[in-house]
Amino acid sequence: MVRLVWGDETLKACAEALGVSYGDCDITDCAPQVLEALSQSSPQAEADLKALIEAGKPCRFEIFAEKAVGVAGKTLIVEGRPSGATAWIRLAIAGAQTSLSSGPFAQMAEHLPAPCWIVSKDGRLVWANSAWLKAVEAESLADARERDLSLDRSADALVQEAVATASHREGFRWLTLDGQRRAFAVTVEPLSEGYFAAYALDVTEAEESRDALKRHAKAHDETLDRLEDAVAIFGPEKRLTFHNRAFETLWDLDPAWLAERPTHGELLDRLRQKRRLPEMGDYAKWKAQELEFYGLKDIAPDEMWSLPGGRSLKVVRQPHPLGGLLTLYVDKTDELKLKSQFNSLIQVQRATLDQLLDAVSVFGSDGRLRLRNAAFDAFWNLSAEDMVTMMDFAVMAELCLPLVHDKGFWAELKARVTDTDPIARAPQMGEVRVSDGRLARWRAQPLPDGATLVAFADITATRNLEQAIEDRDMALNESVRLKREFVANVSYELRTPMTTIVGYSELMTSQSAGLNEKQLNYLTAIQSAGRELARSIDDVLDMAQMDAGEMQISLSDVTFGTILHDLSLRLDGVLATRNLRFEHMGLSDDTMIRVDPRRLGQMLDHLIDNAQRNAAADTAIVLKTDRDGDTLRLEVSHKGRGIPYDKQAHIFDRYVGRERGGPGLGLALVKALTELHGGWITLESEPSEGATFSIHLPHQNDIEAIKPEAAPQDDAADTDDNTVWVA
């Protein structure tokens, strides 16, 4: 049985809020209908009321009653207590201080931009603020209940977990609001009387910042990992949190062991076991000092470690922004070695410069003196007190003015030292007269590092010597000229009577009737000696002409038969006196060659003459000719006396053959004439086995295959377009 004990006005208001129609009956008689409406408001309310009535279990809950017109939004507070065999229920309409929807909390939550909502322990939505309604696109709380809207299924799951455990829960969820994917930190807090408050804070910017920080940290780690210097980062707990590959390589540590994040002390112990730390007397004290760097407020002074094995490390320590210690190990072994080598090189350079006789100085691009040698001070009569470190060029020029008064010279020289224009920075040299009578040559040489080397050399003695040599050279040239003119004049003077002697001897031979055999032999000897002397005079004249640079050759295209025919006429009867034969093999008579016929005949005459003087009796002098590509080759060989090895290197020098008669110019003249043709001559000889001279004449390819035989040219023939002048 349900009856009203107290508060008919409140019962009436509750009935209207629950939509209970009491009609014409007394309001006090509608208490059972109000209780029924309360139990039907939610399954949880029905269960609580049933437990109260049947088991005497106390209950308290709130109901948002919005059915009655004009009283919408009323919050009914239902509180039940057992009393002996009965139970009483107190109904109240929540005021501003007690209502979930109108209290201070609700008023505050309405102004929050974060979605906030309250659910009962059965998961039913009890209240939500405007941000939540906007997020779910609901017009009102009733609309949200009717459409069973929720912020997100994953957020609902977190609320259900909090309801099930009746405890605090937090979670991170990505939710889509207003078409944007945003990150929210969802928190569920249990309230009294079986209610749970939930709110979602937008942490998108924080998450984006966190992701950016992670990317930055990853990029930072990747950058450090690519450094050649070893880097290690220890966290606030003094454990290794990061190291790069150079760190592993430097200390040769197992990557798996480093991945276990050893402490700083354990790392030092491991390095000491491997003898990779500096040698110290008290390791425990040193280790303690190393671990004290975790209290750093600023970067610690750099230290140098000398490790066993000769390596040198620079150790840099600084506090890490996230706590802990960052340690950098820089291998300075090669740098120190290079620095030592550089210092040694500088010392060697200084010592070397001090040994030079030239006054050498080096100025930087800023015009300051960097280096000088002892000869520099001596050249300019400077003392050590006059020179200061990094002296400016202008100051140095003032000290040198007593010896070189020209200020314009010093201004120009300074411009070459300090000018950065690549065109101006070119090697320059010149001469300057010193007031004490010396002549100095100066040289400005740009150096690769931007500095400029300025050197002064005393060339007074050198210039005097050059003048003396020049005077002697002029005298020598004049002597050679006089000698050449003397030889030419004497040769011409000898040639005239020689021609007369040979001519009269030939006339007497032609009129030899009545002469006895002895007289005929005399005439023959006179003719032979005359011809030999005439040819020697011609050789001397030719050589003098070559020395004067006036020799010319006249190239023409002739058949080889012409050359061979003229040679045979000259040899007729000459070789027979010594029982020698002349043989030719190789080119046919109609083969065209490009030579100076007269000079080629002269070369062959000298080679055959040399051969017949050295050939053994009853042997042959052989002329072999052939074409090797563009080159005409003529070989004159004989069997008999060869050329000693010690004489072969000088066989083409002048006067080598004088011990065998003649002026000794034959082979030298052959070599010179061959070179005038643009060719060369070679020798192959074995002592006591004979010798072979090979003349090589190039430029034979452009000769026509067949051409009329050219007539022999006399000595006085004019030169044509094929003439080659040699100076």
JSON list of N, CA, C and O in Angstrom, two decimals, residues 499-539:
[
{"chain": "A", "resi": 499, "resn": "THR", "atom": "N", "xyz": [142.01, 23.61, -109.93]},
{"chain": "A", "resi": 499, "resn": "THR", "atom": "CA", "xyz": [141.33, 23.33, -111.20]},
{"chain": "A", "resi": 499, "resn": "THR", "atom": "C", "xyz": [142.33, 23.40, -112.35]},
{"chain": "A", "resi": 499, "resn": "THR", "atom": "O", "xyz": [142.27, 22.59, -113.30]},
{"chain": "A", "resi": 500, "resn": "THR", "atom": "N", "xyz": [143.23, 24.33, -112.24]},
{"chain": "A", "resi": 500, "resn": "THR", "atom": "CA", "xyz": [144.26, 24.46, -113.30]},
{"chain": "A", "resi": 500, "resn": "THR", "atom": "C", "xyz": [145.14, 23.23, -113.35]},
{"chain": "A", "resi": 500, "resn": "THR", "atom": "O", "xyz": [145.44, 22.68, -114.44]},
{"chain": "A", "resi": 501, "resn": "ILE", "atom": "N", "xyz": [145.58, 22.77, -112.19]},
{"chain": "A", "resi": 501, "resn": "ILE", "atom": "CA", "xyz": [146.45, 21.59, -112.12]},
{"chain": "A", "resi": 501, "resn": "ILE", "atom": "C", "xyz": [145.75, 20.38, -112.72]},
{"chain": "A", "resi": 501, "resn": "ILE", "atom": "O", "xyz": [146.31, 19.63, -113.54]},
{"chain": "A", "resi": 502, "resn": "VAL", "atom": "N", "xyz": [144.46, 20.15, -112.29]},
{"chain": "A", "resi": 502, "resn": "VAL", "atom": "CA", "xyz": [143.73, 18.98, -112.79]},
{"chain": "A", "resi": 502, "resn": "VAL", "atom": "C", "xyz": [143.51, 19.11, -114.29]},
{"chain": "A", "resi": 502, "resn": "VAL", "atom": "O", "xyz": [143.64, 18.14, -115.06]},
{"chain": "A", "resi": 503, "resn": "GLY", "atom": "N", "xyz": [143.22, 20.32, -114.74]},
{"chain": "A", "resi": 503, "resn": "GLY", "atom": "CA", "xyz": [142.96, 20.51, -116.18]},
{"chain": "A", "resi": 503, "resn": "GLY", "atom": "C", "xyz": [144.18, 20.23, -117.04]},
{"chain": "A", "resi": 503, "resn": "GLY", "atom": "O", "xyz": [144.09, 19.54, -118.07]},
{"chain": "A", "resi": 504, "resn": "TYR", "atom": "N", "xyz": [145.34, 20.76, -116.61]},
{"chain": "A", "resi": 504, "resn": "TYR", "atom": "CA", "xyz": [146.56, 20.53, -117.39]},
{"chain": "A", "resi": 504, "resn": "TYR", "atom": "C", "xyz": [146.98, 19.08, -117.33]},
{"chain": "A", "resi": 504, "resn": "TYR", "atom": "O", "xyz": [147.53, 18.53, -118.31]},
{"chain": "A", "resi": 505, "resn": "SER", "atom": "N", "xyz": [146.74, 18.42, -116.18]},
{"chain": "A", "resi": 505, "resn": "SER", "atom": "CA", "xyz": [147.12, 17.00, -116.11]},
{"chain": "A", "resi": 505, "resn": "SER", "atom": "C", "xyz": [146.26, 16.17, -117.05]},
{"chain": "A", "resi": 505, "resn": "SER", "atom": "O", "xyz": [146.75, 15.23, -117.68]},
{"chain": "A", "resi": 506, "resn": "GLU", "atom": "N", "xyz": [144.98, 16.52, -117.15]},
{"chain": "A", "resi": 506, "resn": "GLU", "atom": "CA", "xyz": [144.11, 15.79, -118.08]},
{"chain": "A", "resi": 506, "resn": "GLU", "atom": "C", "xyz": [144.52, 16.06, -119.52]},
{"chain": "A", "resi": 506, "resn": "GLU", "atom": "O", "xyz": [144.46, 15.17, -120.39]},
{"chain": "A", "resi": 507, "resn": "LEU", "atom": "N", "xyz": [144.96, 17.35, -119.80]},
{"chain": "A", "resi": 507, "resn": "LEU", "atom": "CA", "xyz": [145.42, 17.68, -121.16]},
{"chain": "A", "resi": 507, "resn": "LEU", "atom": "C", "xyz": [146.67, 16.91, -121.51]},
{"chain": "A", "resi": 507, "resn": "LEU", "atom": "O", "xyz": [146.80, 16.37, -122.63]},
{"chain": "A", "resi": 508, "resn": "MET", "atom": "N", "xyz": [147.56, 16.81, -120.55]},
{"chain": "A", "resi": 508, "resn": "MET", "atom": "CA", "xyz": [148.78, 16.07, -120.81]},
{"chain": "A", "resi": 508, "resn": "MET", "atom": "C", "xyz": [148.49, 14.59, -121.03]},
{"chain": "A", "resi": 508, "resn": "MET", "atom": "O", "xyz": [149.14, 13.93, -121.84]},
{"chain": "A", "resi": 509, "resn": "THR", "atom": "N", "xyz": [147.50, 14.07, -120.30]},
{"chain": "A", "resi": 509, "resn": "THR", "atom": "CA", "xyz": [147.15, 12.67, -120.46]},
{"chain": "A", "resi": 509, "resn": "THR", "atom": "C", "xyz": [146.58, 12.43, -121.85]},
{"chain": "A", "resi": 509, "resn": "THR", "atom": "O", "xyz": [146.86, 11.41, -122.51]},
{"chain": "A", "resi": 510, "resn": "SER", "atom": "N", "xyz": [145.79, 13.38, -122.32]},
{"chain": "A", "resi": 510, "resn": "SER", "atom": "CA", "xyz": [145.20, 13.22, -123.67]},
{"chain": "A", "resi": 510, "resn": "SER", "atom": "C", "xyz": [146.26, 13.33, -124.76]},
{"chain": "A", "resi": 510, "resn": "SER", "atom": "O", "xyz": [146.07, 12.84, -125.88]},
{"chain": "A", "resi": 511, "resn": "GLN", "atom": "N", "xyz": [147.37, 13.96, -124.46]},
{"chain": "A", "resi": 511, "resn": "GLN", "atom": "CA", "xyz": [148.48, 14.09, -125.43]},
{"chain": "A", "resi": 511, "resn": "GLN", "atom": "C", "xyz": [149.69, 13.29, -124.93]},
{"chain": "A", "resi": 511, "resn": "GLN", "atom": "O", "xyz": [150.82, 13.77, -124.90]},
{"chain": "A", "resi": 512, "resn": "SER", "atom": "N", "xyz": [149.43, 12.08, -124.49]},
{"chain": "A", "resi": 512, "resn": "SER", "atom": "CA", "xyz": [150.47, 11.27, -123.84]},
{"chain": "A", "resi": 512, "resn": "SER", "atom": "C", "xyz": [151.39, 10.53, -124.81]},
{"chain": "A", "resi": 512, "resn": "SER", "atom": "O", "xyz": [152.18, 9.69, -124.40]},
{"chain": "A", "resi": 513, "resn": "ALA", "atom": "N", "xyz": [151.25, 10.82, -126.08]},
{"chain": "A", "resi": 513, "resn": "ALA", "atom": "CA", "xyz": [152.12, 10.11, -127.04]},
{"chain": "A", "resi": 513, "resn": "ALA", "atom": "C", "xyz": [153.58, 10.47, -126.75]},
{"chain": "A", "resi": 513, "resn": "ALA", "atom": "O", "xyz": [153.94, 11.65, -126.61]},
{"chain": "A", "resi": 514, "resn": "GLY", "atom": "N", "xyz": [154.38, 9.51, -126.63]},
{"chain": "A", "resi": 514, "resn": "GLY", "atom": "CA", "xyz": [155.79, 9.73, -126.36]},
{"chain": "A", "resi": 514, "resn": "GLY", "atom": "C", "xyz": [156.16, 9.69, -124.90]},
{"chain": "A", "resi": 514, "resn": "GLY", "atom": "O", "xyz": [157.35, 9.78, -124.55]},
{"chain": "A", "resi": 515, "resn": "LEU", "atom": "N", "xyz": [155.15, 9.56, -124.01]},
{"chain": "A", "resi": 515, "resn": "LEU", "atom": "CA", "xyz": [155.45, 9.47, -122.58]},
{"chain": "A", "resi": 515, "resn": "LEU", "atom": "C", "xyz": [155.59, 8.02, -122.18]},
{"chain": "A", "resi": 515, "resn": "LEU", "atom": "O", "xyz": [154.88, 7.14, -122.67]},
{"chain": "A", "resi": 516, "resn": "ASN", "atom": "N", "xyz": [156.50, 7.78, -121.30]},
{"chain": "A", "resi": 516, "resn": "ASN", "atom": "CA", "xyz": [156.68, 6.41, -120.84]},
{"chain": "A", "resi": 516, "resn": "ASN", "atom": "C", "xyz": [155.65, 6.07, -119.75]},
{"chain": "A", "resi": 516, "resn": "ASN", "atom": "O", "xyz": [154.89, 6.94, -119.29]},
{"chain": "A", "resi": 517, "resn": "GLU", "atom": "N", "xyz": [155.67, 4.84, -119.34]},
{"chain": "A", "resi": 517, "resn": "GLU", "atom": "CA", "xyz": [154.66, 4.36, -118.35]},
{"chain": "A", "resi": 517, "resn": "GLU", "atom": "C", "xyz": [154.81, 5.06, -117.01]},
{"chain": "A", "resi": 517, "resn": "GLU", "atom": "O", "xyz": [153.82, 5.38, -116.35]},
{"chain": "A", "resi": 518, "resn": "LYS", "atom": "N", "xyz": [156.01, 5.35, -116.61]},
{"chain": "A", "resi": 518, "resn": "LYS", "atom": "CA", "xyz": [156.22, 6.01, -115.33]},
{"chain": "A", "resi": 518, "resn": "LYS", "atom": "C", "xyz": [155.64, 7.41, -115.34]},
{"chain": "A", "resi": 518, "resn": "LYS", "atom": "O", "xyz": [155.01, 7.86, -114.37]},
{"chain": "A", "resi": 519, "resn": "GLN", "atom": "N", "xyz": [155.83, 8.10, -116.46]},
{"chain": "A", "resi": 519, "resn": "GLN", "atom": "CA", "xyz": [155.29, 9.45, -116.58]},
{"chain": "A", "resi": 519, "resn": "GLN", "atom": "C", "xyz": [153.75, 9.42, -116.56]},
{"chain": "A", "resi": 519, "resn": "GLN", "atom": "O", "xyz": [153.10, 10.30, -115.99]},
{"chain": "A", "resi": 520, "resn": "LEU", "atom": "N", "xyz": [153.20, 8.40, -117.24]},
{"chain": "A", "resi": 520, "resn": "LEU", "atom": "CA", "xyz": [151.73, 8.28, -117.25]},
{"chain": "A", "resi": 520, "resn": "LEU", "atom": "C", "xyz": [151.20, 8.04, -115.83]},
{"chain": "A", "resi": 520, "resn": "LEU", "atom": "O", "xyz": [150.14, 8.56, -115.45]},
{"chain": "A", "resi": 521, "resn": "ASN", "atom": "N", "xyz": [151.92, 7.23, -115.07]},
{"chain": "A", "resi": 521, "resn": "ASN", "atom": "CA", "xyz": [151.49, 7.00, -113.68]},
{"chain": "A", "resi": 521, "resn": "ASN", "atom": "C", "xyz": [151.53, 8.29, -112.87]},
{"chain": "A", "resi": 521, "resn": "ASN", "atom": "O", "xyz": [150.68, 8.54, -112.01]},
{"chain": "A", "resi": 522, "resn": "TYR", "atom": "N", "xyz": [152.54, 9.10, -113.14]},
{"chain": "A", "resi": 522, "resn": "TYR", "atom": "CA", "xyz": [152.62, 10.38, -112.44]},
{"chain": "A", "resi": 522, "resn": "TYR", "atom": "C", "xyz": [151.41, 11.25, -112.75]},
{"chain": "A", "resi": 522, "resn": "TYR", "atom": "O", "xyz": [150.82, 11.90, -111.88]},
{"chain": "A", "resi": 523, "resn": "LEU", "atom": "N", "xyz": [151.06, 11.30, -114.03]},
{"chain": "A", "resi": 523, "resn": "LEU", "atom": "CA", "xyz": [149.91, 12.12, -114.42]},
{"chain": "A", "resi": 523, "resn": "LEU", "atom": "C", "xyz": [148.62, 11.60, -113.77]},
{"chain": "A", "resi": 523, "resn": "LEU", "atom": "O", "xyz": [147.76, 12.39, -113.33]},
{"chain": "A", "resi": 524, "resn": "THR", "atom": "N", "xyz": [148.49, 10.28, -113.74]},
{"chain": "A", "resi": 524, "resn": "THR", "atom": "CA", "xyz": [147.28, 9.70, -113.12]},
{"chain": "A", "resi": 524, "resn": "THR", "atom": "C", "xyz": [147.21, 10.04, -111.64]},
{"chain": "A", "resi": 524, "resn": "THR", "atom": "O", "xyz": [146.15, 10.37, -111.09]},
{"chain": "A", "resi": 525, "resn": "ALA", "atom": "N", "xyz": [148.35, 9.98, -110.96]},
{"chain": "A", "resi": 525, "resn": "ALA", "atom": "CA", "xyz": [148.39, 10.31, -109.54]},
{"chain": "A", "resi": 525, "resn": "ALA", "atom": "C", "xyz": [148.05, 11.77, -109.31]},
{"chain": "A", "resi": 525, "resn": "ALA", "atom": "O", "xyz": [147.35, 12.14, -108.35]},
{"chain": "A", "resi": 526, "resn": "ILE", "atom": "N", "xyz": [148.56, 12.63, -110.23]},
{"chain": "A", "resi": 526, "resn": "ILE", "atom": "CA", "xyz": [148.26, 14.06, -110.10]},
{"chain": "A", "resi": 526, "resn": "ILE", "atom": "C", "xyz": [146.77, 14.29, -110.25]},
{"chain": "A", "resi": 526, "resn": "ILE", "atom": "O", "xyz": [146.15, 15.06, -109.49]},
{"chain": "A", "resi": 527, "resn": "GLN", "atom": "N", "xyz": [146.16, 13.63, -111.25]},
{"chain": "A", "resi": 527, "resn": "GLN", "atom": "CA", "xyz": [144.73, 13.80, -111.47]},
{"chain": "A", "resi": 527, "resn": "GLN", "atom": "C", "xyz": [143.92, 13.31, -110.26]},
{"chain": "A", "resi": 527, "resn": "GLN", "atom": "O", "xyz": [142.97, 13.98, -109.80]},
{"chain": "A", "resi": 528, "resn": "SER", "atom": "N", "xyz": [144.29, 12.14, -109.72]},
{"chain": "A", "resi": 528, "resn": "SER", "atom": "CA", "xyz": [143.54, 11.58, -108.58]},
{"chain": "A", "resi": 528, "resn": "SER", "atom": "C", "xyz": [143.67, 12.48, -107.35]},
{"chain": "A", "resi": 528, "resn": "SER", "atom": "O", "xyz": [142.68, 12.78, -106.66]},
{"chain": "A", "resi": 529, "resn": "ALA", "atom": "N", "xyz": [144.89, 12.91, -107.07]},
{"chain": "A", "resi": 529, "resn": "ALA", "atom": "CA", "xyz": [145.08, 13.77, -105.90]},
{"chain": "A", "resi": 529, "resn": "ALA", "atom": "C", "xyz": [144.37, 15.10, -106.08]},
{"chain": "A", "resi": 529, "resn": "ALA", "atom": "O", "xyz": [143.81, 15.67, -105.14]},
{"chain": "A", "resi": 530, "resn": "GLY", "atom": "N", "xyz": [144.38, 15.60, -107.31]},
{"chain": "A", "resi": 530, "resn": "GLY", "atom": "CA", "xyz": [143.71, 16.88, -107.56]},
{"chain": "A", "resi": 530, "resn": "GLY", "atom": "C", "xyz": [142.20, 16.78, -107.35]},
{"chain": "A", "resi": 530, "resn": "GLY", "atom": "O", "xyz": [141.58, 17.68, -106.76]},
{"chain": "A", "resi": 531, "resn": "ARG", "atom": "N", "xyz": [141.64, 15.68, -107.90]},
{"chain": "A", "resi": 531, "resn": "ARG", "atom": "CA", "xyz": [140.19, 15.52, -107.72]},
{"chain": "A", "resi": 531, "resn": "ARG", "atom": "C", "xyz": [139.84, 15.37, -106.23]},
{"chain": "A", "resi": 531, "resn": "ARG", "atom": "O", "xyz": [138.83, 15.91, -105.74]},
{"chain": "A", "resi": 532, "resn": "GLU", "atom": "N", "xyz": [140.68, 14.60, -105.50]},
{"chain": "A", "resi": 532, "resn": "GLU", "atom": "CA", "xyz": [140.41, 14.40, -104.07]},
{"chain": "A", "resi": 532, "resn": "GLU", "atom": "C", "xyz": [140.50, 15.71, -103.31]},
{"chain": "A", "resi": 532, "resn": "GLU", "atom": "O", "xyz": [139.67, 16.03, -102.44]},
{"chain": "A", "resi": 533, "resn": "LEU", "atom": "N", "xyz": [141.52, 16.51, -103.65]},
{"chain": "A", "resi": 533, "resn": "LEU", "atom": "CA", "xyz": [141.68, 17.79, -102.98]},
{"chain": "A", "resi": 533, "resn": "LEU", "atom": "C", "xyz": [140.53, 18.73, -103.34]},
{"chain": "A", "resi": 533, "resn": "LEU", "atom": "O", "xyz": [140.03, 19.48, -102.48]},
{"chain": "A", "resi": 534, "resn": "ALA", "atom": "N", "xyz": [140.10, 18.69, -104.60]},
{"chain": "A", "resi": 534, "resn": "ALA", "atom": "CA", "xyz": [138.98, 19.55, -105.01]},
{"chain": "A", "resi": 534, "resn": "ALA", "atom": "C", "xyz": [137.70, 19.17, -104.25]},
{"chain": "A", "resi": 534, "resn": "ALA", "atom": "O", "xyz": [136.92, 20.05, -103.82]},
{"chain": "A", "resi": 535, "resn": "ARG", "atom": "N", "xyz": [137.50, 17.85, -104.10]},
{"chain": "A", "resi": 535, "resn": "ARG", "atom": "CA", "xyz": [136.29, 17.44, -103.37]},
{"chain": "A", "resi": 535, "resn": "ARG", "atom": "C", "xyz": [136.38, 17.82, -101.90]},
{"chain": "A", "resi": 535, "resn": "ARG", "atom": "O", "xyz": [135.39, 18.22, -101.28]},
{"chain": "A", "resi": 536, "resn": "SER", "atom": "N", "xyz": [137.59, 17.72, -101.31]},
{"chain": "A", "resi": 536, "resn": "SER", "atom": "CA", "xyz": [137.75, 18.14, -99.92]},
{"chain": "A", "resi": 536, "resn": "SER", "atom": "C", "xyz": [137.47, 19.62, -99.76]},
{"chain": "A", "resi": 536, "resn": "SER", "atom": "O", "xyz": [136.85, 20.06, -98.77]},
{"chain": "A", "resi": 537, "resn": "ILE", "atom": "N", "xyz": [137.95, 20.41, -100.74]},
{"chain": "A", "resi": 537, "resn": "ILE", "atom": "CA", "xyz": [137.67, 21.85, -100.68]},
{"chain": "A", "resi": 537, "resn": "ILE", "atom": "C", "xyz": [136.17, 22.09, -100.77]},
{"chain": "A", "resi": 537, "resn": "ILE", "atom": "O", "xyz": [135.61, 22.94, -100.05]},
{"chain": "A", "resi": 538, "resn": "ASP", "atom": "N", "xyz": [135.49, 21.33, -101.66]},
{"chain": "A", "resi": 538, "resn": "ASP", "atom": "CA", "xyz": [134.03, 21.48, -101.77]},
{"chain": "A", "resi": 538, "resn": "ASP", "atom": "C", "xyz": [133.34, 21.12, -100.46]},
{"chain": "A", "resi": 538, "resn": "ASP", "atom": "O", "xyz": [132.37, 21.78, -100.04]},
{"chain": "A", "resi": 539, "resn": "ASP", "atom": "N", "xyz": [133.85, 20.07, -99.79]},
{"chain": "A", "resi": 539, "resn": "ASP", "atom": "CA", "xyz": [133.24, 19.69, -98.50]},
{"chain": "A", "resi": 539, "resn": "ASP", "atom": "C", "xyz": [133.41, 20.79, -97.47]},
{"chain": "A", "resi": 539, "resn": "ASP", "atom": "O", "xyz": [132.49, 21.10, -96.69]}
]
